Tab-separated table of C-alpha atoms in Angstrom:
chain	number	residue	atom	x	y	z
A	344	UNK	CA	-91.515	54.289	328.385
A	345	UNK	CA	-94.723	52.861	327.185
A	346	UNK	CA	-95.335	55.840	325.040
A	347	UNK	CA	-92.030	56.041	323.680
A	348	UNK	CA	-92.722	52.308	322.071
A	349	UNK	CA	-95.795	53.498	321.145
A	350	UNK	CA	-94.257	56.063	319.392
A	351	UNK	CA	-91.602	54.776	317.398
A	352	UNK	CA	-93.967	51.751	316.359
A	353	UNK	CA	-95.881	54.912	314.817
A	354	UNK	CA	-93.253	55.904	312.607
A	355	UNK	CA	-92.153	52.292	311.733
A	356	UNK	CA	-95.681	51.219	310.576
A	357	UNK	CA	-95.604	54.884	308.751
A	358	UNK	CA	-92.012	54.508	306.925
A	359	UNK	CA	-93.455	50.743	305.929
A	360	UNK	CA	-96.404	52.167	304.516
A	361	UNK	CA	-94.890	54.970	302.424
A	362	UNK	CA	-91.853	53.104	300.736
A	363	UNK	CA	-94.679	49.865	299.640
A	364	UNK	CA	-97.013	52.490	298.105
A	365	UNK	CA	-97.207	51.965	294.228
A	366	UNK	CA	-99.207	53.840	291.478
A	367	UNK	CA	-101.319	51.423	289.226
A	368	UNK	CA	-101.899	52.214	285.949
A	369	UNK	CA	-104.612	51.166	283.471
A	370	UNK	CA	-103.376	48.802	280.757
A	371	UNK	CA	-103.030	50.149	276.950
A	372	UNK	CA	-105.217	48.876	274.839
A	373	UNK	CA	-103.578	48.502	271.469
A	374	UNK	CA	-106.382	48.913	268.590
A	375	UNK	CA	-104.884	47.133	264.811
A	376	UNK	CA	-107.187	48.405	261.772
A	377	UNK	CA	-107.234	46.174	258.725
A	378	UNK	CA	-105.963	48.490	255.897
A	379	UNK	CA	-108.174	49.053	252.974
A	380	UNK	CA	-107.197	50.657	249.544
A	381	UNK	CA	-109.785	52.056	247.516
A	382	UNK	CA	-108.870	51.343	243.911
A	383	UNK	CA	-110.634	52.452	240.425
A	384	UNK	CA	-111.769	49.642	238.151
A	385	UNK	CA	-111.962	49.318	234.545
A	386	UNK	CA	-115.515	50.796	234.507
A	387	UNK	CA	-114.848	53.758	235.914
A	388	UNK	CA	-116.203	52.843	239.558
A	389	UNK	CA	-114.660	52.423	243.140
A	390	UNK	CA	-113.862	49.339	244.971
A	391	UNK	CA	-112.393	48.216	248.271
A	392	UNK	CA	-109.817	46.085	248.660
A	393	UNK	CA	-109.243	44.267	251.813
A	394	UNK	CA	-105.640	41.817	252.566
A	395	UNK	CA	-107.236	39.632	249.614
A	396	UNK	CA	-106.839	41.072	246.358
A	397	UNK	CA	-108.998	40.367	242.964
A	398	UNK	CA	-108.274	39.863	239.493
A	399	UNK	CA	-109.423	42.632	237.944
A	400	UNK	CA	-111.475	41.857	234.618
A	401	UNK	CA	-110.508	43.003	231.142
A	402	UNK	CA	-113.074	45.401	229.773
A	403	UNK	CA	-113.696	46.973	226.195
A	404	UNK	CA	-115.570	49.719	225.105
A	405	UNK	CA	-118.526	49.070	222.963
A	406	UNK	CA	-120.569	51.890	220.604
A	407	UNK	CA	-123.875	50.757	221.011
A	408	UNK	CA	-126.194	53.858	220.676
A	409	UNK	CA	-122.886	55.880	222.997
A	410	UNK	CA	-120.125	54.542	224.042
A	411	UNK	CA	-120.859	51.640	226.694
A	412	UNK	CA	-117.428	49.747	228.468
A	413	UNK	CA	-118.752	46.231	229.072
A	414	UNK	CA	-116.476	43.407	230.867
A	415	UNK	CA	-115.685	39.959	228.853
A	416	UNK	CA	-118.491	38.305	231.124
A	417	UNK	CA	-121.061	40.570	229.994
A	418	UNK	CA	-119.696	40.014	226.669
A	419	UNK	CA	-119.789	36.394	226.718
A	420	UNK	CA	-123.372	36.093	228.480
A	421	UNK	CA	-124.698	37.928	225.846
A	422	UNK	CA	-123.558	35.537	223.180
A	423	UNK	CA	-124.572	32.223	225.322
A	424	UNK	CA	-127.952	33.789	225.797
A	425	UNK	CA	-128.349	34.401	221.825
A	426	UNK	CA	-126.524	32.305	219.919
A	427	UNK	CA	-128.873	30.127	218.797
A	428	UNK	CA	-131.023	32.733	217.989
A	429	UNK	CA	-128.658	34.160	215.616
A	430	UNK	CA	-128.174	30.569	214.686
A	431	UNK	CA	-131.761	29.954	213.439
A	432	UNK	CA	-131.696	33.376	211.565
A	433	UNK	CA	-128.451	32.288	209.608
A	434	UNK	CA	-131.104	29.218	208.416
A	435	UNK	CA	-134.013	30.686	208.050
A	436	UNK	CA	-132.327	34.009	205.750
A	437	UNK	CA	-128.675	33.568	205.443
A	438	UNK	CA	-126.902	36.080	207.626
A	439	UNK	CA	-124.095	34.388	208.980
A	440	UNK	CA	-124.625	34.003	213.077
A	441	UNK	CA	-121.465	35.340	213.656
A	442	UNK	CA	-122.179	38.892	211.788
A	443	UNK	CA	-125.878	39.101	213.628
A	444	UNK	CA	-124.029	38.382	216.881
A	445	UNK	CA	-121.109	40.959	216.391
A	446	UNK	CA	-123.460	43.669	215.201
A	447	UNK	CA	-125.826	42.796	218.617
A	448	UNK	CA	-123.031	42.902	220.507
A	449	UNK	CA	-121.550	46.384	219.336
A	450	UNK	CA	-124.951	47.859	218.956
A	451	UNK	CA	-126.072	47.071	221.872
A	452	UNK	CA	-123.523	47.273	224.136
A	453	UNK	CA	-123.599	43.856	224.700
A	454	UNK	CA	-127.635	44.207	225.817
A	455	UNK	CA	-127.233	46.853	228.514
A	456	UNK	CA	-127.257	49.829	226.003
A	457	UNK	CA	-129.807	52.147	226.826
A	458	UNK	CA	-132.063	51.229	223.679
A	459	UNK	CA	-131.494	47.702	223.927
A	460	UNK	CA	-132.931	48.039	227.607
A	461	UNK	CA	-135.700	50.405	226.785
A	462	UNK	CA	-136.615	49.032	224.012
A	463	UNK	CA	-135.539	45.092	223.161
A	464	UNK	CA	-133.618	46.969	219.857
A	465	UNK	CA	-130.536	44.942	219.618
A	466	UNK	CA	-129.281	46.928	216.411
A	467	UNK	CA	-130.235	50.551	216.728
A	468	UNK	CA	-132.823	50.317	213.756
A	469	UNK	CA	-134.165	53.272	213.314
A	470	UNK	CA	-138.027	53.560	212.319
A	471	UNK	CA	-137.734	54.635	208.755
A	472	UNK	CA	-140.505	55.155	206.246
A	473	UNK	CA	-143.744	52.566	206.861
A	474	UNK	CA	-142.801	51.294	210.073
A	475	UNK	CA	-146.117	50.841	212.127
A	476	UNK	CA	-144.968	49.031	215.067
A	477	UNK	CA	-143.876	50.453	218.210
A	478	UNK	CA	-140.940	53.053	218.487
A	479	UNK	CA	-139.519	54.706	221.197
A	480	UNK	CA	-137.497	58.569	220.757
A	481	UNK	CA	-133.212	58.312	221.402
A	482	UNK	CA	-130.589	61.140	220.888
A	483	UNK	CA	-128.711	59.512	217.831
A	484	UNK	CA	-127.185	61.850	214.962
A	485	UNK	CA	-130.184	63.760	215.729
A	486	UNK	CA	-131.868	64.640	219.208
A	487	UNK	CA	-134.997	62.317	219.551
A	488	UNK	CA	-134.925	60.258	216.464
A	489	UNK	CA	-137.648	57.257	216.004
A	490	UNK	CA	-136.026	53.707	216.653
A	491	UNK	CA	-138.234	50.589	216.733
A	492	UNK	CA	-139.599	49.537	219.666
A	493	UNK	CA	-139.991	45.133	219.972
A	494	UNK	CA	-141.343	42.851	222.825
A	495	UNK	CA	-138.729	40.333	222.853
A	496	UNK	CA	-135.570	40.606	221.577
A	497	UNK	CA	-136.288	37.818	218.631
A	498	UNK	CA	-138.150	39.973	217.191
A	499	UNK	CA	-135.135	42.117	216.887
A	500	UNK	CA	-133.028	39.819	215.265
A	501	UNK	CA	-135.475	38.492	212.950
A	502	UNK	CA	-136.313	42.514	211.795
A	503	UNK	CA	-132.570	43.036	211.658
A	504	UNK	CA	-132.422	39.418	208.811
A	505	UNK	CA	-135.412	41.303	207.287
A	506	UNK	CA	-133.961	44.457	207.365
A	507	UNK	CA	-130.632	43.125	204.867
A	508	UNK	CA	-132.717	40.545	203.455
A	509	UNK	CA	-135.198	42.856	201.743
A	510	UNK	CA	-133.025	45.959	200.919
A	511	UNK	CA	-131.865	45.906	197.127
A	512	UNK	CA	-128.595	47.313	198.489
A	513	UNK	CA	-127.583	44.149	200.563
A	514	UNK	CA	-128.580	41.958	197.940
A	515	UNK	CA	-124.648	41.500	197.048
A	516	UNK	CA	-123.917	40.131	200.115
A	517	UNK	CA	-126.364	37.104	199.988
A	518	UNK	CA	-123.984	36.021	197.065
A	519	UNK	CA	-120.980	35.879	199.353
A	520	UNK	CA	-119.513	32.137	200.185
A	521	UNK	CA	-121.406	30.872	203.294
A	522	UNK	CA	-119.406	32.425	206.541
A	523	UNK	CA	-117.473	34.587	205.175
A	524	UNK	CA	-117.361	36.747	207.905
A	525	UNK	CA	-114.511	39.048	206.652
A	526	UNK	CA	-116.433	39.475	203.330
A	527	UNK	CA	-119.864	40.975	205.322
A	528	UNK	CA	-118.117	42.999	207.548
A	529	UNK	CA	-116.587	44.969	204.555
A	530	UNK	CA	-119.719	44.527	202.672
A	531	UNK	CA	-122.131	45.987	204.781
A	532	UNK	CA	-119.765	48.919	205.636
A	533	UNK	CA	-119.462	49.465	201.512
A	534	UNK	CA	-123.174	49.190	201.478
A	535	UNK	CA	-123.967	51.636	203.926
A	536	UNK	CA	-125.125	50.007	206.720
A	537	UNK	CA	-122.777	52.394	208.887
A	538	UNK	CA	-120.841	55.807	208.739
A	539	UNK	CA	-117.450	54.442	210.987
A	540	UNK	CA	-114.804	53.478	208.581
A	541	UNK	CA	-113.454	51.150	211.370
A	542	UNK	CA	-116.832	49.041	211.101
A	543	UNK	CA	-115.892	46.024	209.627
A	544	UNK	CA	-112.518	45.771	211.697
A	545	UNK	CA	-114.945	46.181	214.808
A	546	UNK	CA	-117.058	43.517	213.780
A	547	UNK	CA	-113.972	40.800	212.764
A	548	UNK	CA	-111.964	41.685	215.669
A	549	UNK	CA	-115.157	40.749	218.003
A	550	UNK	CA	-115.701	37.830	215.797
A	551	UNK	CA	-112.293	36.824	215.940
A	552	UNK	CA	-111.552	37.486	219.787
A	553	UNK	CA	-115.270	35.350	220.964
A	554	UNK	CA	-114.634	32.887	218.123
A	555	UNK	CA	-118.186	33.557	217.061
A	556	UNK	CA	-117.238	31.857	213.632
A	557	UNK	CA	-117.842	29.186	215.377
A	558	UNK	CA	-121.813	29.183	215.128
A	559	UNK	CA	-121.667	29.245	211.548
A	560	UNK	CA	-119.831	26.347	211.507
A	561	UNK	CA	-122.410	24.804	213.449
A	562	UNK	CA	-125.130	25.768	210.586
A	563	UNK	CA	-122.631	24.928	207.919
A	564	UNK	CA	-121.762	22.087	208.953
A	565	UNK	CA	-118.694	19.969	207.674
A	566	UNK	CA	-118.141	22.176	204.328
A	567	UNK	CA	-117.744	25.380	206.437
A	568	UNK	CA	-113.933	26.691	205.775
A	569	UNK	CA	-113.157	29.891	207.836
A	570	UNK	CA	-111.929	33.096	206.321
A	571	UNK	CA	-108.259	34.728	206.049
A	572	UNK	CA	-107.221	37.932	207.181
A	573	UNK	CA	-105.042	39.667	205.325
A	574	UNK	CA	-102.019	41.206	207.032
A	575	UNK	CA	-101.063	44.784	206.398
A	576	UNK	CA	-97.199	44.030	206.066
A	577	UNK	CA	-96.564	47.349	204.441
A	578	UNK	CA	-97.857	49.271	207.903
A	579	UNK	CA	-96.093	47.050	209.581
A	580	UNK	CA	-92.687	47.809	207.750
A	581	UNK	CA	-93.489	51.541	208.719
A	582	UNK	CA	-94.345	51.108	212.047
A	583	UNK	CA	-92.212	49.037	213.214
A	584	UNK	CA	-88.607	49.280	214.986
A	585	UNK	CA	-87.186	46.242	216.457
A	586	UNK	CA	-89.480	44.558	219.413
A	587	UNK	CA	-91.797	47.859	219.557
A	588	UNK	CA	-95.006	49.160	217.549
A	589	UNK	CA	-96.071	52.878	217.535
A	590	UNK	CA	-99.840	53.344	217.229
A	591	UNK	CA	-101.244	55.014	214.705
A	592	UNK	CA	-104.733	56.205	214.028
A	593	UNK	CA	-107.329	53.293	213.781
A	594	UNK	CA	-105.204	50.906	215.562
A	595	UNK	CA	-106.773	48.463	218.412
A	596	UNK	CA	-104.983	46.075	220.622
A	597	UNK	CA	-106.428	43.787	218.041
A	598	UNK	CA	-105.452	44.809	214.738
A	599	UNK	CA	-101.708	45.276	216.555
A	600	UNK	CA	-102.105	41.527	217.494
A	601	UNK	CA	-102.962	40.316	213.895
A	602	UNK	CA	-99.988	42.294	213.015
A	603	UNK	CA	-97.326	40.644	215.028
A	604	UNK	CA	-99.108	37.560	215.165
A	605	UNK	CA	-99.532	37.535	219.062
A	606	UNK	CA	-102.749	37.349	221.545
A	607	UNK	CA	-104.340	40.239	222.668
A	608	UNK	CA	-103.667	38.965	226.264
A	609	UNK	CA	-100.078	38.690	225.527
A	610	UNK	CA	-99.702	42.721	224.614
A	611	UNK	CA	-101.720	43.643	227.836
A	612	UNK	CA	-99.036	41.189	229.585
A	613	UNK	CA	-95.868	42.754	228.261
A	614	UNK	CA	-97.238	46.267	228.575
A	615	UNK	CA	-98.383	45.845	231.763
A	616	UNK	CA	-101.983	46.746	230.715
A	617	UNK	CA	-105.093	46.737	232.411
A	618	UNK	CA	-107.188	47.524	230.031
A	619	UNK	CA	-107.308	47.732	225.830
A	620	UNK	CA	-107.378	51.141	225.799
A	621	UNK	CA	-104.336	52.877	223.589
A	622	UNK	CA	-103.322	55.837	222.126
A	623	UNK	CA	-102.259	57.229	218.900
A	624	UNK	CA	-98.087	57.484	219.175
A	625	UNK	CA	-98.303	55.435	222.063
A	626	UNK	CA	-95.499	52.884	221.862
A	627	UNK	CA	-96.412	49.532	222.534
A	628	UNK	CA	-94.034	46.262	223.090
A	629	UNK	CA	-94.920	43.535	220.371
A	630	UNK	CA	-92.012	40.753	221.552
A	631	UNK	CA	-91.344	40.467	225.815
C-alpha cells in the first residue's frame, strides 16, 4: 500500500513539473540609427546632414587666374579686410576704391586664388619689361608666364594704382567724374586692360551686388553722386514673353535682375535656385 502512494505521488509531482515548464527567451534589443544624407554643396564638396538641416550659402564663380567658386562670406571678408586699403589708394592716385576692390576680388578669387596665395598678387600683373622685383612662374595664356611676386598685399594694390596711373593708355580714365564706376569698368576694358568682353559687366555687377560704391563715397565725401545703369530695353523686348526670360549668351543672374528690375535673391527664390549658375536658353521666371 505504502508503495502504491509512493508511486502515484511520483507521477503527480512529475505531471506538475512538466505542464509548469516554460521556455525563456532573451529580450530583443531594438537598435534606431539616426539617418544621415550626404548632400553636394555649392563648391563641389560633400557634407552630412544630420535631423538639423543648414542653410546652404550662395556661391559665385570668380576668374581669378582659373576659375575659383567662392561663397558670399569669403567674398565679403575680403572686402572688410581691404577696403581701406583700396580707400587710401583712391586718395593717394585716383582709382576709385570700388574698381581696385572689384578687380581684387575677380582676380583673385576673392584672395584664395592660387597667385594671390603664392604670391600676395591681388591682380594677376604680369612681370612685363623692367620689372626687377620678385616674380613667381603661373600657367596663364601661356604655360609658366612671369607674374610679380610682393610681400604684403599693399604692395599689390599700390603697384596695381601705379600700374594705370603711369600707362599713357589709362590716362583717359583719370579724366572721368570722381566714382564713376560704370565709366572705368568700360574704360579699362576699351583700354585693354583685359581680353573678356563681359569685363566691365563683371566688375559693376560685383560693385553693384557688395555696394562697394560705397567706399568712394566715403573718399568723396558729400559731392559723391552714384552712377546710372543703362537698361537694355530693346533685349528685353526680344527676350521676353509674359512673366519669363530666356537666357541668352552673356547673361548673369545679374544683368537679368537689372533687366526686370528685381534682386538677384528674388530670381534664385522663384526659380528655386541654389546657386547663380544659368544657362544659355535656359528659361528663367522674372515675376513669382
Amino acid at each position: 500500500m505504502i508503495k502504491k502512494i509512493c508511486l502515484l505521488l511520483t507521477l503527480v509531482l512529475l505531471y506538475s513539473c512538466g505542464s509548469s515548464s516554460k521556455v525563456r527567451t532573451a529580450p530583443t534589443k531594438i537598435t534606431t540609427t539616426k539617418k544621415n544624407t550626404t548632400v553636394k554643396t555649392h563648391s563641389g564638396s560633400t557634407r552630412t546632414n544630420s535631423s538639423s538641416s543648414e542653410n546652404s550659402k550662395p556661391s559665385e564663380v570668380l576668374e581669378a587666374t582659373s576659375k575659383i567658386k567662392v561663397t558670399t562670406e569669403i567674398v565679403n571678408a575680403y572686402i572688410g579686410k581691404f577696403n581701406e586699403t583700396a580707400k587710401e589708394n583712391m586718395r593717394n592716385h585716383g582709382v576709385p576704391a570700388s574698381i581696385t576692390l572689384a578687380q581684387g576680388i575677380l582676380e583673385s578669387g576673392a584672395g584664395v586664388g592660387t597667385l594671390c596665395v603664392k604670391a600676395n598678387n591681388h591682380f594677376g600683373i604680369k612681370c612685363h619689361t623692367g620689372w626687377t622685383g620678385d616674380s613667381v612662374r603661373h600657367d596663364d595664356d601661356s604655360e609658366q608666364e612671369c607674374f610679380r611676386k610682393y610681400s604684403d598685399p599693399a604692395e599689390s594694390f599700390r603697384d596695381h594704382s601705379l600700374f594705370l596711373t603711369t600707362r599713357s593708355r589709362y590716362s583717359a580714365l583719370f579724366k572721368l567724374p570722381k566714382g564713376d564706376y560704370v565709366a572705368w569698368a568700360k574704360g579699362l576694358k576699351s583700354a585693354g586692360y583685359a581680353t573678356d568682353p563681359k569685363y566691365p559687366e563683371k566688375l559693376i555687377g560685383l560693385i553693384e551686388r557688395y555696394e562697394l560704391y560705397k567706399y568712394d563715397s566715403e573718399v568723396i565725401g558729400g559731392g559723391y553722386t552714384k552712377p546710372m545703369i543703362k537698361k537694355d530695353t530693346t533685349t528685353v523686348n526680344a527676350e521676353v514673353s509674359g512673366s519669363t526670360y530666356k537666357v541668352a549668351q552673356g547673361d548673369t543672374l545679374y544683368s537679368i535682375s537689372r533687366k526686370f528690375n528685381v534682386t538677384v535673391d528674388e530670381l534664385m527664390k522663384i526659380n528655386n535656385l541654389t546657386s547663380n549658375a544659368i544657362a544659355i536658353g535656359q528659361i528663367i521666371k522674372v515675376k513669382s
